[in-house]
């Protein structure tokens, strides 16, 4: 890599292999990327201005470049498509979850919008398809203590511990077997909606992790998790105007209207 000039200093100039160590100096390099399976779904732009871009993320596309998903991520795709090299997400959305994702256009806007989510000033509403339970036409709030251990696929609930996760769930529609639900998380723990549906005995359709971890191939797009970030609401931290964004996507397994 040194011979190819792939180690660079802060100005982008190649470093020789015998360059002396300099404390607190940044050194840059570009690692080789594995071949990636292309995710054959478009990222739709719901809204764009000078500060933010709001997209409707498809299932199977990672939000940020990570692990096996670098080029096939919302950030890398949209940086290239929109010519916004500093584009960055303001919050998390799992690769297997579709729906509304907010990004900031430049680094000076990152902190104000990320703090909207950090301090729980945003309201998120999800749509979920699971087995129909008519008793849930009246909303129920599920609370539990959720822990996600590093290096483990699944998060877990800790019995008898003080709750740190809360989700309100209600049934919107059903066809007898399947139900379309609304889920409103009041906290932001990893996989909390998936775990709280499991707690109700209603694992989300096509969930590859709950109740058990199932094998899946990166080139298999046939069974998307039936979880959609349907609506995002918050007060803009820089203009104080109300912001409401709604996904145009529909869950494939949802009961027919």
CSV table of C-alpha atoms in Angstrom, one decimal:
chain,number,residue,atom,x,y,z
A,1,UNK,CA,0.0,0.0,0.0
A,2,UNK,CA,2.9,2.4,0.7
A,3,UNK,CA,4.4,1.5,-2.7
A,4,UNK,CA,1.1,2.3,-4.4
A,5,UNK,CA,0.8,5.6,-2.6
A,6,UNK,CA,-2.3,4.6,-0.7
A,7,UNK,CA,-1.2,6.0,2.7
A,8,UNK,CA,-1.7,9.7,2.8
A,9,UNK,CA,-1.3,12.7,5.1
A,10,UNK,CA,-4.0,15.2,6.0
A,11,UNK,CA,-3.4,17.0,2.7
A,12,UNK,CA,-3.8,13.8,0.6
A,13,UNK,CA,-0.1,13.6,-0.2
A,14,UNK,CA,1.3,10.0,-0.3
A,15,UNK,CA,3.5,9.0,2.7
A,16,UNK,CA,6.7,7.0,2.2
A,17,UNK,CA,7.1,3.8,4.2
A,18,UNK,CA,9.9,5.5,6.3
A,19,UNK,CA,7.9,8.6,7.2
A,20,UNK,CA,8.7,9.5,10.9
A,21,UNK,CA,6.0,9.1,13.5
A,22,UNK,CA,4.3,12.4,14.4
A,23,UNK,CA,2.1,12.5,17.5
A,24,UNK,CA,-1.6,13.4,17.0
A,25,UNK,CA,-1.2,13.2,13.2
A,26,UNK,CA,-4.0,11.8,11.0
A,27,UNK,CA,-3.0,9.3,8.4
A,28,UNK,CA,-5.5,8.3,5.7
A,29,UNK,CA,-5.8,5.1,3.7
A,30,UNK,CA,-8.4,3.4,1.5
A,31,UNK,CA,-8.9,-0.2,2.2
A,32,UNK,CA,-9.8,-2.7,-0.5
A,33,UNK,CA,-13.5,-3.4,-0.5
A,34,UNK,CA,-15.1,-6.8,-1.1
A,35,UNK,CA,-17.4,-7.4,-4.0
A,36,UNK,CA,-20.9,-6.4,-2.8
A,37,UNK,CA,-24.2,-7.8,-3.8
A,38,UNK,CA,-26.2,-4.9,-5.4
A,39,UNK,CA,-29.4,-4.1,-3.6
A,40,UNK,CA,-31.9,-3.8,-6.5
A,41,UNK,CA,-34.1,-1.1,-4.9
A,42,UNK,CA,-34.1,2.6,-5.3
A,43,UNK,CA,-33.7,5.2,-2.5
A,44,UNK,CA,-36.6,7.7,-2.9
A,45,UNK,CA,-36.0,11.3,-1.8
A,46,UNK,CA,-39.1,12.6,0.1
A,47,UNK,CA,-37.7,16.0,0.8
A,48,UNK,CA,-34.5,18.1,0.3
A,49,UNK,CA,-33.3,21.5,1.3
A,50,UNK,CA,-30.0,23.1,2.1
A,51,UNK,CA,-29.7,21.4,5.5
A,52,UNK,CA,-31.5,18.1,5.3
A,53,UNK,CA,-32.4,15.3,3.0
A,54,UNK,CA,-35.2,12.9,3.9
A,55,UNK,CA,-35.3,9.6,2.1
A,56,UNK,CA,-37.6,6.6,1.9
A,57,UNK,CA,-35.1,3.7,2.5
A,58,UNK,CA,-35.9,0.3,1.0
A,59,UNK,CA,-35.5,-2.9,2.9
A,60,UNK,CA,-32.1,-4.6,2.7
A,61,UNK,CA,-30.1,-1.4,2.1
A,62,UNK,CA,-27.8,-0.4,5.0
A,63,UNK,CA,-28.1,3.2,6.2
A,64,UNK,CA,-24.3,3.7,6.8
A,65,UNK,CA,-21.3,2.0,5.2
A,66,UNK,CA,-20.3,-0.8,7.5
A,67,UNK,CA,-18.9,-4.4,7.3
A,68,UNK,CA,-20.1,-6.1,4.2
A,69,UNK,CA,-22.2,-3.1,3.1
A,70,UNK,CA,-20.2,-0.1,2.0
A,71,UNK,CA,-21.1,0.9,-1.5
A,72,UNK,CA,-24.5,-0.6,-0.9
A,73,UNK,CA,-25.6,1.8,1.7
A,74,UNK,CA,-27.8,4.9,1.7
A,75,UNK,CA,-25.0,7.2,2.7
A,76,UNK,CA,-22.6,6.2,-0.1
A,77,UNK,CA,-25.3,6.0,-2.8
A,78,UNK,CA,-26.9,9.3,-2.0
A,79,UNK,CA,-23.5,11.1,-1.6
A,80,UNK,CA,-22.8,10.1,-5.2
A,81,UNK,CA,-26.3,10.6,-6.6
A,82,UNK,CA,-26.9,14.0,-4.9
A,83,UNK,CA,-23.3,15.2,-5.0
A,84,UNK,CA,-23.3,15.8,-1.3
A,85,UNK,CA,-19.9,14.4,0.0
A,86,UNK,CA,-20.7,15.3,3.7
A,87,UNK,CA,-24.2,13.7,3.7
A,88,UNK,CA,-24.7,11.9,7.1
A,89,UNK,CA,-27.6,10.2,8.9
A,90,UNK,CA,-29.1,11.9,11.9
A,91,UNK,CA,-30.4,8.7,13.4
A,92,UNK,CA,-30.3,4.9,13.0
A,93,UNK,CA,-32.4,2.6,10.8
A,94,UNK,CA,-31.6,-1.1,10.6
A,95,UNK,CA,-30.6,-2.6,7.2
A,96,UNK,CA,-33.7,-4.8,7.2
A,97,UNK,CA,-36.1,-2.0,8.1
A,98,UNK,CA,-37.5,0.3,5.4
A,99,UNK,CA,-38.9,3.8,5.7
A,100,UNK,CA,-38.2,7.4,6.6
A,101,UNK,CA,-34.5,8.3,7.3
A,102,UNK,CA,-33.3,11.8,7.9
A,103,UNK,CA,-29.8,12.9,6.8
A,104,UNK,CA,-27.9,16.2,7.1
A,105,UNK,CA,-26.2,17.7,4.1
A,106,UNK,CA,-23.1,19.2,5.8
A,107,UNK,CA,-21.1,18.6,8.9
A,108,UNK,CA,-22.2,21.9,10.6
A,109,UNK,CA,-25.8,20.7,10.6
A,110,UNK,CA,-25.1,17.2,12.1
A,111,UNK,CA,-25.1,18.1,15.8
A,112,UNK,CA,-28.4,20.0,15.9
A,113,UNK,CA,-30.4,17.3,14.1
A,114,UNK,CA,-28.7,14.4,15.8
A,115,UNK,CA,-29.6,16.0,19.1
A,116,UNK,CA,-33.3,15.9,18.1
A,117,UNK,CA,-33.0,12.1,18.3
A,118,UNK,CA,-30.5,12.0,21.2
A,119,UNK,CA,-32.8,14.0,23.4
A,120,UNK,CA,-36.0,12.2,22.3
A,121,UNK,CA,-37.5,15.2,20.6
A,122,UNK,CA,-38.7,13.3,17.6
A,123,UNK,CA,-41.8,11.2,17.3
A,124,UNK,CA,-41.5,8.0,15.2
A,125,UNK,CA,-44.4,5.8,14.1
A,126,UNK,CA,-43.9,2.4,12.6
A,127,UNK,CA,-46.0,0.0,10.7
A,128,UNK,CA,-45.7,-3.7,11.4
A,129,UNK,CA,-47.3,-6.9,10.0
A,130,UNK,CA,-47.7,-9.9,12.4
A,131,UNK,CA,-50.3,-12.4,13.3
A,132,UNK,CA,-53.7,-10.7,14.0
A,133,UNK,CA,-54.7,-10.2,17.6
A,134,UNK,CA,-58.1,-8.5,17.8
A,135,UNK,CA,-57.6,-7.7,21.5
A,136,UNK,CA,-55.0,-5.1,20.4
A,137,UNK,CA,-57.5,-2.8,18.7
A,138,UNK,CA,-57.2,-1.0,22.0
A,139,UNK,CA,-53.6,0.3,22.3
A,140,UNK,CA,-51.3,-1.5,24.8
A,141,UNK,CA,-47.9,-0.2,26.0
A,142,UNK,CA,-45.2,-2.8,26.4
A,143,UNK,CA,-42.3,-2.1,28.8
A,144,UNK,CA,-39.2,-4.1,29.5
A,145,UNK,CA,-35.5,-3.8,30.2
A,146,UNK,CA,-33.5,-4.5,26.9
A,147,UNK,CA,-29.8,-5.2,26.6
A,148,UNK,CA,-27.8,-5.6,23.5
A,149,UNK,CA,-24.5,-7.4,24.0
A,150,UNK,CA,-21.6,-6.6,21.7
A,151,UNK,CA,-21.0,-9.2,19.1
A,152,UNK,CA,-24.3,-10.9,19.6
A,153,UNK,CA,-27.0,-10.7,16.9
A,154,UNK,CA,-30.0,-10.6,19.2
A,155,UNK,CA,-30.9,-8.1,21.9
A,156,UNK,CA,-32.5,-9.6,25.0
A,157,UNK,CA,-34.9,-8.7,27.7
A,158,UNK,CA,-33.7,-8.8,31.4
A,159,UNK,CA,-36.5,-10.2,33.6
A,160,UNK,CA,-37.5,-8.2,36.8
A,161,UNK,CA,-35.2,-5.3,35.8
A,162,UNK,CA,-36.3,-1.7,35.7
A,163,UNK,CA,-37.8,-1.0,32.3
A,164,UNK,CA,-35.7,1.0,29.9
A,165,UNK,CA,-37.8,0.5,26.8
A,166,UNK,CA,-41.4,1.3,26.1
A,167,UNK,CA,-43.6,0.8,22.9
A,168,UNK,CA,-47.3,1.5,22.3
A,169,UNK,CA,-48.9,-1.0,19.9
A,170,UNK,CA,-52.3,-1.2,18.4
A,171,UNK,CA,-54.0,-3.2,15.6
A,172,UNK,CA,-55.1,-1.1,12.6
A,173,UNK,CA,-56.5,-3.7,10.3
A,174,UNK,CA,-56.6,-7.5,9.8
A,175,UNK,CA,-57.8,-10.1,7.3
A,176,UNK,CA,-58.3,-12.8,10.0
A,177,UNK,CA,-54.8,-14.2,10.0
A,178,UNK,CA,-52.5,-11.2,9.5
A,179,UNK,CA,-52.7,-7.9,11.2
A,180,UNK,CA,-51.3,-4.5,10.3
A,181,UNK,CA,-50.2,-2.7,13.4
A,182,UNK,CA,-49.0,0.7,14.5
A,183,UNK,CA,-46.0,0.9,16.8
A,184,UNK,CA,-44.9,4.0,18.6
A,185,UNK,CA,-41.5,3.6,20.4
A,186,UNK,CA,-41.1,6.0,23.4
A,187,UNK,CA,-37.4,4.9,23.8
A,188,UNK,CA,-34.7,4.0,21.3
A,189,UNK,CA,-33.3,0.6,22.3
A,190,UNK,CA,-31.9,-1.7,19.7
A,191,UNK,CA,-34.6,-4.0,18.2
A,192,UNK,CA,-37.1,-2.9,20.8
A,193,UNK,CA,-40.1,-3.0,18.5
A,194,UNK,CA,-39.2,-6.5,17.4
A,195,UNK,CA,-38.7,-7.7,21.0
A,196,UNK,CA,-41.9,-6.1,22.2
A,197,UNK,CA,-44.0,-7.8,19.4
A,198,UNK,CA,-42.3,-11.1,20.4
A,199,UNK,CA,-43.2,-10.5,24.0
A,200,UNK,CA,-46.9,-10.3,22.9
A,201,UNK,CA,-46.5,-13.6,21.1
A,202,UNK,CA,-46.6,-11.9,17.7
A,203,UNK,CA,-43.2,-12.2,16.1
A,204,UNK,CA,-42.9,-9.8,13.1
A,205,UNK,CA,-43.3,-11.6,9.8
A,206,UNK,CA,-40.0,-12.5,8.1
A,207,UNK,CA,-37.9,-11.5,11.1
A,208,UNK,CA,-34.5,-13.2,10.6
A,209,UNK,CA,-33.5,-12.8,14.3
A,210,UNK,CA,-36.6,-13.3,16.5
A,211,UNK,CA,-37.6,-15.6,17.9
A,212,UNK,CA,-34.6,-17.5,16.5
A,213,UNK,CA,-31.7,-16.5,14.3
A,214,UNK,CA,-32.2,-17.9,10.8
A,215,UNK,CA,-29.7,-18.1,8.0
A,216,UNK,CA,-30.0,-15.7,5.2
A,217,UNK,CA,-28.1,-14.9,2.0
A,218,UNK,CA,-27.1,-11.3,1.1
A,219,UNK,CA,-28.5,-11.9,-2.4
A,220,UNK,CA,-31.9,-13.1,-1.2
A,221,UNK,CA,-34.4,-10.2,-1.3
A,222,UNK,CA,-37.6,-12.4,-1.3
A,223,UNK,CA,-38.7,-12.0,2.3
A,224,UNK,CA,-38.4,-8.4,3.7
A,225,UNK,CA,-38.9,-7.9,7.4
A,226,UNK,CA,-42.4,-6.5,7.8
A,227,UNK,CA,-41.3,-3.4,9.7
A,228,UNK,CA,-41.6,0.1,8.2
A,229,UNK,CA,-40.6,3.5,9.7
A,230,UNK,CA,-43.8,5.0,8.5
A,231,UNK,CA,-43.8,8.6,9.9
A,232,UNK,CA,-41.3,11.0,11.5
A,233,UNK,CA,-42.3,14.2,13.3
A,234,UNK,CA,-40.1,16.8,15.0
A,235,UNK,CA,-39.6,20.5,15.4
A,236,UNK,CA,-36.8,21.8,13.2
A,237,UNK,CA,-34.0,22.7,15.6
A,238,UNK,CA,-32.8,25.6,13.4
A,239,UNK,CA,-36.1,27.1,12.2
A,240,UNK,CA,-38.6,25.9,14.9
A,241,UNK,CA,-41.0,24.9,12.1
A,242,UNK,CA,-42.9,21.5,12.4
A,243,UNK,CA,-41.6,18.8,10.2
A,244,UNK,CA,-43.7,15.7,9.3
A,245,UNK,CA,-42.4,13.1,6.8
A,246,UNK,CA,-44.4,10.0,5.8
A,247,UNK,CA,-43.1,6.9,3.8
A,248,UNK,CA,-44.7,6.1,0.5
A,249,UNK,CA,-43.9,2.4,1.0
A,250,UNK,CA,-46.4,-0.3,1.8
A,251,UNK,CA,-45.5,-3.6,3.6
A,252,UNK,CA,-45.9,-6.5,1.1
A,253,UNK,CA,-47.6,-8.8,3.7
A,254,UNK,CA,-50.1,-6.2,5.0
A,255,UNK,CA,-53.8,-7.2,4.8
A,256,UNK,CA,-55.4,-6.0,1.6
A,257,UNK,CA,-57.4,-2.7,1.9
